[in-house]
XYZ file of C-alpha atoms in Angstrom:
736
model
C -62.380 36.271 13.291
C -58.957 36.449 14.969
C -58.988 32.781 15.745
C -59.799 31.890 12.156
C -57.027 34.052 10.919
C -54.505 32.290 13.270
C -55.659 28.856 12.178
C -55.389 29.690 8.524
C -51.919 31.040 8.903
C -50.927 27.982 10.996
C -51.792 25.450 8.153
C -49.613 26.936 5.476
C -46.791 27.482 7.932
C -46.892 23.752 8.849
C -46.779 22.787 5.233
C -43.963 25.033 4.477
C -42.006 23.559 7.449
C -42.513 19.984 6.154
C -42.533 19.839 2.219
C -42.860 16.062 2.237
C -46.243 16.332 3.657
C -47.358 18.528 0.724
C -45.728 16.077 -1.749
C -47.401 13.085 -0.088
C -50.891 14.772 -0.132
C -50.286 15.661 -3.932
C -49.376 11.990 -4.783
C -52.423 10.620 -2.885
C -54.677 12.991 -4.748
C -53.010 12.030 -8.090
C -53.322 8.327 -7.623
C -56.993 8.579 -6.581
C -57.822 10.805 -9.448
C -56.126 8.464 -12.014
C -58.093 5.492 -10.654
C -61.397 7.268 -11.000
C -60.474 8.536 -14.467
C -59.694 4.862 -15.658
C -62.916 3.546 -14.239
C -64.947 6.284 -15.852
C -63.119 5.939 -19.261
C -63.971 2.225 -19.329
C -67.687 2.813 -18.725
C -67.643 5.762 -21.191
C -66.165 3.562 -23.943
C -68.847 0.955 -23.480
C -71.587 3.618 -23.386
C -70.311 5.217 -26.599
C -70.316 1.929 -28.383
C -73.855 1.242 -27.324
C -74.899 4.736 -28.264
C -73.468 4.356 -31.730
C -75.304 1.156 -32.271
C -78.609 2.560 -30.870
C -78.200 5.641 -33.154
C -77.506 3.589 -36.232
C -80.465 1.255 -35.458
C -82.716 4.334 -35.162
C -81.497 5.668 -38.495
C -82.106 2.334 -40.140
C -85.619 2.280 -38.702
C -86.206 5.715 -40.229
C -84.979 4.451 -43.609
C -87.368 1.402 -43.420
C -90.239 3.621 -42.422
C -89.707 5.953 -45.333
C -89.442 3.057 -47.777
C -92.509 1.434 -46.380
C -94.453 4.695 -46.679
C -93.376 5.121 -50.296
C -94.371 1.493 -51.048
C -97.689 2.091 -49.338
C -98.190 5.143 -51.655
C -97.449 2.685 -54.630
C -99.962 0.308 -53.234
C -102.666 2.945 -52.824
C -102.155 4.174 -56.370
C -102.453 0.725 -57.739
C -105.499 -0.054 -55.657
C -107.258 3.078 -56.862
C -106.519 1.931 -60.442
C -107.902 -1.506 -59.537
C -111.123 0.074 -58.236
C -111.461 2.017 -61.558
C -111.123 -1.063 -63.774
C -113.342 -3.102 -61.491
C -116.069 -0.448 -61.679
C -116.055 0.054 -65.565
C -116.786 -2.875 -67.912
C -114.426 -1.752 -70.643
C -112.272 1.089 -69.364
C -110.680 3.350 -71.983
C -107.186 4.777 -72.286
C -108.657 8.279 -71.574
C -110.161 7.131 -68.321
C -106.843 5.568 -67.212
C -104.977 8.744 -68.308
C -107.393 10.886 -66.283
C -106.985 8.801 -63.222
C -103.139 8.950 -63.384
C -103.210 12.674 -64.064
C -105.312 13.069 -60.907
C -102.558 11.370 -58.899
C -100.121 14.083 -60.045
C -97.422 11.478 -60.852
C -93.942 12.737 -60.268
C -95.014 15.604 -57.976
C -96.077 13.487 -54.987
C -94.603 10.677 -52.929
C -95.875 7.926 -55.182
C -94.928 5.924 -58.294
C -93.351 7.449 -61.286
C -95.630 5.466 -63.613
C -98.746 3.322 -63.442
C -99.835 0.563 -65.825
C -102.629 -1.919 -66.405
C -102.174 -5.463 -67.597
C -105.178 -7.508 -68.780
C -105.676 -11.185 -67.969
C -106.576 -13.027 -71.129
C -107.158 -16.768 -71.327
C -105.630 -18.360 -74.368
C -108.910 -18.932 -76.142
C -109.965 -15.225 -75.734
C -106.925 -13.543 -77.327
C -108.551 -13.223 -80.770
C -111.748 -11.777 -79.119
C -109.709 -9.347 -77.051
C -107.912 -8.013 -80.209
C -111.182 -7.595 -81.974
C -112.617 -5.634 -79.020
C -109.603 -3.312 -79.069
C -109.968 -2.662 -82.733
C -113.731 -1.886 -82.360
C -112.862 0.518 -79.677
C -110.667 2.468 -82.128
C -107.391 1.421 -80.581
C -106.067 -0.250 -83.716
C -104.337 -3.687 -84.053
C -103.210 -4.985 -80.670
C -99.919 -6.790 -81.135
C -98.770 -9.275 -78.513
C -95.039 -9.886 -77.796
C -93.208 -12.081 -77.324
C -95.185 -14.255 -79.692
C -96.288 -17.766 -79.054
C -99.252 -19.815 -77.905
C -99.709 -19.971 -74.204
C -102.341 -20.978 -71.703
C -103.000 -17.360 -70.640
C -101.654 -13.914 -71.447
C -100.965 -10.909 -69.299
C -100.193 -8.120 -71.875
C -99.482 -4.389 -70.900
C -102.631 -2.449 -72.098
C -102.135 1.048 -70.574
C -99.110 2.832 -69.216
C -99.206 6.464 -67.972
C -97.713 8.934 -68.189
C -96.409 8.178 -71.657
C -92.629 8.815 -71.858
C -90.107 7.926 -74.495
C -88.642 5.094 -72.323
C -92.157 3.403 -72.398
C -92.198 3.121 -76.269
C -92.699 -0.474 -77.387
C -93.988 -1.758 -73.983
C -97.686 -1.944 -75.215
C -98.560 -5.577 -75.749
C -95.747 -7.059 -73.746
C -96.935 -10.279 -72.134
C -95.727 -10.051 -68.522
C -96.951 -13.644 -67.859
C -94.326 -14.913 -70.315
C -91.573 -13.904 -67.826
C -91.127 -16.226 -64.712
C -90.312 -13.533 -62.160
C -93.282 -11.334 -63.177
C -95.630 -14.326 -63.455
C -94.765 -15.489 -59.959
C -95.783 -12.086 -58.376
C -98.886 -11.792 -60.646
C -100.069 -15.237 -59.692
C -99.394 -14.671 -56.026
C -101.456 -11.431 -56.148
C -104.185 -13.166 -57.947
C -104.421 -15.950 -55.361
C -104.050 -13.788 -52.218
C -106.003 -10.823 -53.372
C -103.284 -8.569 -52.020
C -100.588 -6.489 -53.714
C -97.380 -8.540 -54.369
C -93.909 -7.480 -55.268
C -91.658 -9.288 -57.818
C -88.051 -10.268 -57.348
C -85.232 -8.574 -59.134
C -85.851 -8.139 -62.824
C -84.966 -5.903 -65.764
C -87.753 -3.329 -66.456
C -88.963 -2.819 -69.980
C -87.517 0.626 -70.467
C -85.682 2.087 -73.448
C -82.773 4.527 -73.211
C -81.976 3.337 -69.643
C -78.555 1.968 -68.624
C -79.804 0.872 -65.171
C -83.275 -0.576 -65.646
C -83.024 -2.987 -62.706
C -85.817 -2.997 -60.247
C -89.150 -4.750 -59.287
C -92.864 -4.334 -59.918
C -95.774 -4.098 -57.523
C -98.877 -5.896 -58.784
C -102.424 -5.456 -57.467
C -105.140 -7.798 -58.855
C -108.333 -6.502 -60.477
C -111.484 -8.645 -60.005
C -114.759 -8.249 -61.673
C -117.263 -6.321 -59.496
C -114.475 -5.060 -57.267
C -115.285 -7.633 -54.616
C -112.585 -10.112 -53.370
C -113.791 -13.720 -54.024
C -113.753 -16.042 -51.058
C -111.687 -18.870 -52.549
C -108.540 -19.106 -54.652
C -110.465 -20.786 -57.486
C -113.107 -18.023 -57.462
C -110.437 -15.389 -57.522
C -108.791 -16.945 -60.581
C -112.244 -17.107 -62.345
C -113.073 -13.509 -61.446
C -109.588 -12.052 -62.400
C -109.694 -9.284 -64.924
C -106.059 -8.197 -64.819
C -103.532 -6.315 -62.701
C -102.589 -2.745 -62.053
C -98.940 -2.371 -61.476
C -96.278 0.208 -60.563
C -92.706 -0.335 -61.529
C -89.945 0.339 -58.956
C -86.738 1.520 -60.738
C -84.436 1.136 -57.710
C -82.138 3.859 -58.872
C -85.069 6.274 -58.488
C -87.172 4.565 -55.709
C -84.403 4.570 -52.990
C -83.079 8.247 -53.459
C -86.680 9.524 -53.815
C -87.767 7.692 -50.604
C -84.823 8.913 -48.449
C -84.716 12.446 -49.926
C -85.597 13.999 -46.565
C -82.921 12.191 -44.568
C -79.382 13.412 -44.107
C -77.062 10.864 -45.757
C -74.869 9.399 -43.053
C -74.874 5.782 -44.210
C -74.375 3.832 -47.410
C -76.739 0.958 -48.093
C -77.239 -2.153 -50.136
C -80.440 -3.945 -50.751
C -80.605 -7.679 -51.479
C -83.693 -9.751 -52.164
C -83.191 -12.917 -50.033
C -86.655 -14.506 -50.583
C -86.524 -18.267 -50.653
C -82.909 -18.307 -49.664
C -81.661 -16.946 -52.937
C -79.749 -13.634 -52.947
C -80.220 -11.082 -55.672
C -78.833 -7.619 -55.367
C -81.619 -4.989 -56.071
C -79.715 -1.812 -55.205
C -76.251 -0.587 -53.980
C -75.024 2.921 -53.347
C -72.125 4.012 -55.458
C -69.897 4.473 -52.463
C -70.899 1.251 -50.730
C -67.899 -0.703 -51.940
C -65.474 2.002 -50.817
C -67.134 2.211 -47.402
C -67.146 -1.625 -47.103
C -63.441 -1.764 -47.777
C -62.637 0.933 -45.288
C -61.756 0.091 -41.626
C -63.403 1.293 -38.466
C -66.947 1.643 -39.908
C -70.093 0.828 -37.984
C -72.295 -1.714 -39.735
C -75.857 -2.911 -39.324
C -78.122 -5.326 -41.314
C -81.827 -5.922 -41.139
C -84.345 -8.139 -42.875
C -87.670 -6.513 -43.894
C -90.662 -7.998 -45.552
C -92.380 -6.022 -48.282
C -95.441 -7.416 -50.018
C -94.398 -11.052 -50.132
C -90.615 -10.466 -50.551
C -87.909 -10.328 -47.997
C -85.146 -7.697 -48.448
C -81.906 -7.701 -46.585
C -80.676 -4.160 -46.146
C -77.005 -3.716 -45.175
C -75.862 -0.308 -43.802
C -72.327 0.979 -43.346
C -71.550 4.320 -41.759
C -69.932 6.805 -44.119
C -67.656 8.165 -41.431
C -65.182 5.991 -39.608
C -65.333 5.787 -35.679
C -63.175 8.538 -34.480
C -59.804 7.445 -33.183
C -60.141 10.064 -30.553
C -62.899 8.226 -28.837
C -64.542 9.662 -25.665
C -62.831 7.116 -23.515
C -59.330 8.189 -24.737
C -60.313 11.903 -24.558
C -61.546 11.190 -21.010
C -58.147 9.575 -20.070
C -56.220 12.495 -21.377
C -58.451 15.077 -19.826
C -58.559 13.086 -16.584
C -54.782 12.799 -16.480
C -54.341 16.498 -17.038
C -57.020 17.119 -14.336
C -55.266 14.819 -11.940
C -51.935 16.553 -12.587
C -53.705 19.868 -12.144
C -55.395 18.787 -8.913
C -51.994 17.671 -7.577
C -50.524 20.956 -8.436
C -53.466 22.702 -6.781
C -52.942 20.630 -3.672
C -49.343 21.687 -3.653
C -50.234 25.382 -4.195
C -52.778 25.331 -1.352
C -49.881 25.379 0.999
C -48.991 28.801 -0.177
C -52.515 30.388 -0.516
C -53.017 31.291 3.139
C -50.615 34.272 3.000
C -52.429 35.743 0.010
C -55.965 35.266 1.449
C -55.957 38.413 3.557
C -54.467 40.443 0.763
C -57.222 39.272 -1.548
C -59.874 40.085 1.038
C -58.489 43.601 1.364
C -58.498 44.195 -2.416
C -62.112 42.811 -2.666
C -63.275 45.213 0.046
C -61.613 48.126 -1.848
C -63.265 46.954 -5.089
C -66.617 46.786 -3.332
C -66.250 50.457 -2.045
C -65.366 51.560 -5.563
C -68.400 49.759 -7.023
C -70.637 51.358 -4.512
C -69.226 54.728 -5.263
C -69.891 54.276 -9.056
C -73.504 53.136 -8.275
C -74.015 56.197 -6.180
C -72.699 58.488 -8.893
C -74.820 56.757 -11.539
C -77.895 57.195 -9.334
C -77.268 60.824 -8.390
C -76.488 62.031 -11.910
C -79.013 59.942 -13.855
C -81.683 61.912 -15.845
C -84.210 59.255 -14.932
C -85.839 59.415 -11.559
C -84.512 56.715 -9.164
C -85.345 55.754 -5.585
C -84.364 52.969 -3.099
C -87.312 51.600 -1.070
C -87.557 49.727 2.113
C -89.886 46.836 2.704
C -92.867 49.329 3.580
C -92.236 51.098 0.263
C -90.810 54.223 1.790
C -88.100 56.148 0.148
C -84.688 55.378 1.638
C -82.671 57.373 -0.881
C -83.521 59.227 -4.253
C -81.909 61.349 -6.812
C -82.615 64.930 -7.990
C -84.346 63.750 -11.103
C -87.114 61.989 -9.155
C -87.497 65.011 -6.945
C -88.048 67.151 -9.988
C -90.654 64.670 -11.368
C -92.512 64.670 -8.085
C -92.214 68.370 -7.447
C -90.746 68.031 -3.940
C -87.395 68.967 -2.409
C -85.142 65.969 -2.009
C -85.222 66.302 1.786
C -89.057 65.941 1.822
C -88.894 63.032 -0.531
C -86.807 60.923 1.760
C -89.020 58.809 4.000
C -92.204 59.481 1.952
C -94.587 56.665 0.965
C -93.944 55.923 -2.783
C -97.447 54.514 -3.292
C -99.049 57.794 -2.170
C -97.781 59.751 -5.272
C -99.959 57.769 -7.657
C -103.505 58.837 -8.403
C -105.008 55.308 -8.149
C -103.359 54.885 -4.725
C -102.045 51.392 -5.575
C -99.029 49.983 -3.832
C -95.885 50.233 -5.817
C -95.538 46.504 -6.366
C -99.057 46.171 -7.819
C -98.932 45.343 -11.562
C -101.185 46.461 -14.418
C -102.274 43.129 -15.814
C -102.838 44.548 -19.267
C -99.274 45.723 -19.531
C -97.083 43.499 -17.274
C -99.062 40.371 -16.420
C -98.937 38.661 -12.989
C -95.718 38.798 -11.007
C -94.673 38.071 -7.541
C -94.486 40.926 -4.962
C -90.676 41.144 -5.265
C -90.667 40.386 -9.020
C -89.288 42.653 -11.847
C -92.075 44.428 -13.725
C -92.810 47.558 -15.830
C -96.071 49.586 -15.639
C -97.619 52.807 -16.802
C -98.971 55.001 -13.884
C -100.560 58.326 -13.353
C -98.506 60.393 -10.832
C -99.816 63.354 -8.813
C -97.213 66.122 -8.355
C -97.056 68.268 -5.250
C -98.760 71.145 -7.150
C -101.833 68.885 -7.944
C -100.964 68.413 -11.645
C -100.942 64.853 -13.098
C -98.228 63.301 -15.171
C -98.059 59.968 -16.898
C -94.941 58.019 -16.056
C -93.368 54.751 -16.827
C -92.441 52.715 -13.649
C -89.832 50.100 -13.449
C -89.279 48.153 -10.243
C -86.541 45.560 -9.527
C -85.514 43.839 -6.296
C -82.212 44.707 -4.653
C -80.279 41.570 -3.604
C -79.309 41.497 -0.025
C -79.700 39.674 3.279
C -82.789 39.529 5.470
C -83.150 42.647 7.570
C -81.364 44.989 5.099
C -82.899 48.487 4.964
C -83.057 48.626 1.111
C -85.167 45.993 -0.637
C -86.190 47.525 -3.936
C -85.065 49.886 -6.722
C -87.614 52.067 -8.575
C -87.102 54.096 -11.772
C -89.673 56.654 -12.898
C -89.533 58.342 -16.295
C -91.955 61.085 -17.181
C -93.528 60.195 -20.599
C -96.429 62.668 -20.470
C -95.244 64.627 -23.561
C -94.446 61.434 -25.470
C -97.837 60.003 -24.628
C -99.629 63.220 -25.808
C -97.693 63.092 -29.060
C -98.639 59.445 -29.579
C -102.325 60.403 -29.001
C -102.023 63.066 -31.679
C -100.498 60.636 -34.086
C -103.435 58.170 -33.425
C -105.821 60.885 -34.105
C -104.118 61.885 -37.357
C -104.250 58.229 -38.420
C -107.881 58.055 -37.813
C -108.365 61.224 -39.933
C -106.099 59.769 -42.667
C -108.082 56.517 -42.828
C -111.255 58.547 -43.229
C -109.650 60.566 -46.073
C -108.416 57.417 -47.781
C -111.993 55.813 -47.621
C -113.418 59.068 -49.137
C -110.845 59.140 -51.901
C -111.520 55.432 -52.608
C -115.223 56.142 -52.936
C -114.437 59.042 -55.317
C -112.183 56.807 -57.379
C -114.886 54.205 -57.683
C -117.378 56.776 -58.854
C -114.885 58.105 -61.327
C -114.325 54.586 -62.682
C -118.103 54.071 -63.020
C -118.366 57.387 -64.839
C -115.436 56.502 -67.107
C -117.036 53.193 -67.976
C -120.394 54.980 -68.812
C -118.394 57.489 -70.815
C -116.681 54.788 -72.754
C -119.922 53.185 -73.818
C -121.346 56.610 -74.559
C -118.380 57.452 -76.812
C -118.698 54.091 -78.530
C -122.461 54.729 -79.333
C -122.299 58.497 -80.031
C -119.139 58.282 -82.315
C -120.258 55.126 -84.231
C -123.668 56.596 -85.125
C -122.479 59.359 -87.434
C -119.789 57.002 -88.796
C -122.446 54.514 -89.800
C -124.400 57.298 -91.415
C -121.377 58.525 -93.412
C -120.496 55.002 -94.460
C -124.074 54.133 -95.421
C -124.773 57.211 -97.480
C -121.312 56.897 -99.214
C -122.095 53.302 -100.135
C -125.639 54.412 -101.410
C -124.064 57.247 -103.366
C -121.539 54.898 -104.953
C -124.230 52.296 -105.785
C -126.924 54.501 -107.175
C -124.975 57.340 -108.885
C -121.811 55.546 -109.983
C -122.704 56.262 -113.603
C -122.755 60.051 -113.193
C -119.677 60.264 -110.904
C -116.325 60.324 -112.500
C -113.242 58.351 -111.365
C -112.130 61.192 -109.146
C -115.454 61.312 -107.361
C -115.438 57.499 -106.837
C -111.885 57.749 -105.454
C -113.128 60.358 -103.017
C -115.945 58.076 -101.933
C -113.501 55.237 -101.374
C -111.343 57.444 -99.253
C -114.341 58.585 -97.114
C -115.390 54.943 -96.526
C -111.726 53.942 -95.672
C -111.541 56.820 -93.185
C -114.732 55.798 -91.469
C -113.476 52.198 -91.213
C -110.194 53.526 -89.566
C -112.152 55.662 -87.238
C -114.351 52.642 -86.257
C -111.223 50.547 -85.647
C -109.765 53.448 -83.488
C -112.966 53.489 -81.366
C -112.625 49.690 -80.804
C -108.983 50.150 -79.745
C -109.842 52.911 -77.340
C -112.503 50.745 -75.726
C -110.024 47.875 -75.624
C -107.579 50.122 -73.703
C -110.340 51.130 -71.282
C -111.218 47.462 -70.641
C -107.570 46.560 -70.013
C -107.380 49.280 -67.384
C -110.499 48.099 -65.629
C -110.181 44.332 -65.918
C -109.244 42.416 -62.713
C -105.971 40.432 -63.001
C -106.495 36.757 -62.255
C -103.121 35.091 -62.151
C -102.666 31.528 -63.274
C -99.708 29.337 -64.291
C -99.187 30.068 -67.979
C -97.510 28.055 -70.825
C -96.198 30.932 -72.893
C -94.702 28.598 -75.415
C -98.123 27.027 -76.276
C -99.872 30.392 -76.198
C -97.211 31.890 -78.663
C -97.561 28.813 -80.894
C -101.307 29.370 -81.148
C -100.888 33.026 -82.123
C -98.449 31.991 -84.898
C -100.856 29.348 -86.093
C -103.603 31.889 -86.340
C -101.337 34.308 -88.335
C -100.307 31.594 -90.694
C -103.936 30.643 -91.254
C -104.762 34.307 -92.054
C -101.852 34.648 -94.454
C -101.049 31.243 -95.813
C -99.019 32.698 -98.749
C -96.325 34.052 -96.380
C -93.088 32.135 -95.534
C -91.949 33.064 -92.079
C -89.435 31.083 -89.932
C -90.673 31.183 -86.363
C -88.638 29.708 -83.520
C -90.246 29.369 -80.065
C -88.223 28.222 -77.067
C -89.575 25.335 -75.114
C -90.633 25.685 -71.507
C -91.579 29.337 -71.467
C -93.712 29.716 -68.364
C -94.898 32.510 -66.110
C -97.735 33.628 -63.875
C -100.348 35.951 -65.186
C -104.013 36.513 -66.358
C -104.596 34.212 -69.329
C -106.673 36.753 -71.342
C -104.414 39.728 -70.743
C -101.199 37.834 -71.523
C -102.832 36.336 -74.685
C -103.591 39.865 -75.763
C -99.962 40.847 -75.072
C -98.563 38.003 -77.222
C -101.067 38.733 -80.072
C -99.831 42.319 -80.238
C -96.133 41.537 -80.051
C -96.155 38.550 -82.315
C -98.539 40.329 -84.624
C -96.248 43.367 -84.871
C -93.289 41.078 -85.709
C -95.296 39.344 -88.353
C -96.484 42.691 -89.849
C -93.166 44.434 -89.968
C -91.332 41.465 -91.562
C -93.817 41.564 -94.506
C -91.247 43.067 -96.872
C -88.499 40.370 -96.312
C -88.157 37.115 -98.160
C -86.138 35.662 -95.200
C -88.529 36.761 -92.541
C -87.575 35.380 -89.070
C -89.254 35.677 -85.675
C -87.694 34.349 -82.448
C -89.704 34.027 -79.141
C -87.496 33.196 -76.107
C -86.346 34.241 -72.703
C -83.139 35.253 -70.822
C -82.157 36.137 -67.382
C -81.165 39.738 -66.660
C -78.030 40.553 -64.444
C -80.320 41.258 -61.516
C -81.671 37.685 -61.675
C -85.065 38.540 -63.117
C -86.320 36.331 -65.977
C -87.330 38.363 -69.140
C -89.128 37.241 -72.201
C -88.582 38.618 -75.727
C -90.045 38.621 -79.281
C -87.339 39.415 -81.895
C -87.744 39.862 -85.662
C -85.540 40.935 -88.621
C -88.143 43.296 -90.063
C -88.267 47.034 -90.713
C -86.982 47.904 -87.165
C -86.859 51.454 -85.832
C -84.400 54.096 -84.644
C -83.439 53.713 -81.009
C -84.009 57.461 -80.588
C -87.763 56.924 -80.927
C -87.997 53.933 -78.650
C -89.718 56.050 -75.908
C -92.666 56.932 -78.270
C -93.465 53.308 -79.102
C -95.658 52.646 -76.069
C -97.705 55.828 -76.272
C -101.236 55.637 -77.713
C -101.562 56.617 -81.486
C -97.790 57.019 -81.747
C -96.525 55.519 -85.044
C -93.107 55.457 -86.702
C -94.229 54.285 -90.149
C -96.797 55.602 -92.659
C -100.280 53.990 -92.880
C -99.682 52.831 -96.480
C -96.345 51.078 -95.404
C -97.620 49.201 -92.329
C -101.386 49.730 -91.449
C -102.317 50.061 -87.788
C -103.859 52.229 -85.077
C -100.946 52.863 -82.710
C -102.775 51.205 -79.849
C -101.146 47.748 -79.790
C -97.892 48.540 -77.947
C -99.730 50.950 -75.624
C -102.016 47.950 -74.619
C -98.836 45.802 -74.153
C -97.350 48.341 -71.844
C -100.640 48.520 -69.844
C -100.885 44.757 -69.515
C -97.297 44.378 -68.257
C -97.831 47.222 -65.729
C -100.977 45.485 -64.431
C -98.764 42.379 -63.778
C -96.112 44.583 -61.923
C -93.600 44.004 -64.768
C -91.512 46.073 -67.190
C -91.478 46.378 -70.997
C -88.812 47.815 -73.218
C -87.771 47.784 -76.901
C -84.504 47.609 -78.822
C -84.094 48.038 -82.578
C -82.211 49.429 -85.605
C -83.727 50.743 -88.774
C -83.741 48.005 -91.407
C -82.299 45.366 -89.042
C -85.325 44.354 -86.989
C -86.648 44.968 -83.469
C -86.697 43.114 -80.139
C -89.425 43.663 -77.582
C -88.687 42.540 -73.934
C -91.185 42.179 -71.040
C -91.206 40.608 -67.522
C -94.098 38.941 -65.628
C -92.949 38.752 -61.945
C -94.534 36.026 -59.794
C -97.466 37.140 -57.680
C -96.517 38.539 -54.184
C -98.908 38.856 -51.213
C -100.622 42.265 -51.381
C -99.655 42.956 -55.078
C -101.859 45.755 -56.613
C -99.992 47.294 -59.502
C -103.003 49.174 -60.893
């Protein structure tokens, strides 16, 4: 050690005596570092350029794969349609519509529309038109007009949209680009793509695109020769590709890092099919990576040009490497210079580190001694080298007797301290860190459950201490946990018993409901029957007052019968299982209004229903809800000549969508709004607005069954508005 100290001191002294030696060493290090930096920067620049090209090529490959996959979905859709038309002698529009609906057009990665064009020789045009008329399709008009050798008119297009109006009967063979693809598909028996053309679409400023045609042969079997294929041709199924939709939909899952342009270069002629809006701006910018590739799609060759949206960073890795390398070289030279002065401080630093180590050891000792958790240091034979008072209290021995004891002997199962409970800690090495639950035997013979934590203590071979053990007494916690488990088991049994009681109560309630229905209706029918007989047989001897009394009796029995029906309906609403479906509330409300108009055709009521009202719920229960709310609005606007009903929706401040039924009828005072949804609560006399007071109570029960809310707003003489919500179904929903 002394020799090393003298040598270390001699080096710095020599450098201090000859400063030129330190300067020369620093210059040599600087020049060598700069040379290495320049060599590395050059290779880094080449590697970065190759990496950018490879990354762009990979991204273009992903683009081509996605476009190919979407075109494959187009082909599979048209081939399915071709199979349909090949298997049916005279397919109908309904069959085609059912097939297209089954494809879920617009919701899957496929075409946005599918069509069928028939192949009609010139001499069979009249016969084809007569067949269409006999099928109930009306007069089939062909356009553009003219006598041609063969026709390929559009017969079916689904789904029907406004942009497709006027396309029926369009002769696709009359247009050269379409005809070329249709004849190629006919002769090859494969799907073929057209060149650039203008799609037959109304209300579209950018109808440019292409069409994928698939031939349909009689019998669905591909003939062996070209002549036989022409003779067996029935028509084509086709899928239009509007490029402004096709490209964004195909690449929707990719992050947009490039701008692209697609050009049809089949046969040496270039026709631009698609170009991104920012392509020209990116093309005019400098420092952009570019890549082009030719790809064949169904008989056409597309050239796809790509331009990176972000310019190559001026601060390239090579330049950054040079700057960082230069700084590092300067720093290294400075370090070399400063090494001449470090020898003097080495011993001071060693002394400070020794002092720091002593303070760290003292802190560790204090933490171990005063820790409330039992701790011990073990040697390689698992004997206690040192321990704290907390561990002595847990074991029940004085600290002096604990030192030197075998730690494994304190456990009931007698396992070595490094053995691991496989159910709790898994397999570990002998010196690995693990946790385990053990049973410890105290010196008085009692047993305690403890949590054991063992960790290796770093050190050199031959050190006395090799492991740290922490032991925490969790007996009380474990017993409390066992009591909680026992209570949980008892609680589960109670819940099961209460559930059985509730099921029995529901069965009794159902039996009671039917009993009430039968027992109450029997005397009502008797009263009504004898009142009718009394009126029929003794009308001549009863005066007007008596006949009025009989009428009131019969009216009261009818109201009682209606009230019984309403009570049974309330009971069924409480018991019915909620089966959620996607609902068209606009259509359901329209049906309710149509039924009301049919029942009272003499009334003039303006009804407005918002489009697109949709929710999730039980169709039967929600239909009952709308019948009650719209029926109330219809009833309470009976006294107005300008009766109006509005059915719509709005979003609450908390983001929940709420639906409403608003009218300008009799209304009600807001002070009585809380009574509206109680059974048999009415705010108007029976002779003003007849009813039973059950409808709004049923509405409230239906909404609650769907986990929603219902409330009312109104003013006397100014109308009322009823609001309700139908939240989407959540896992585990059970709102009673």
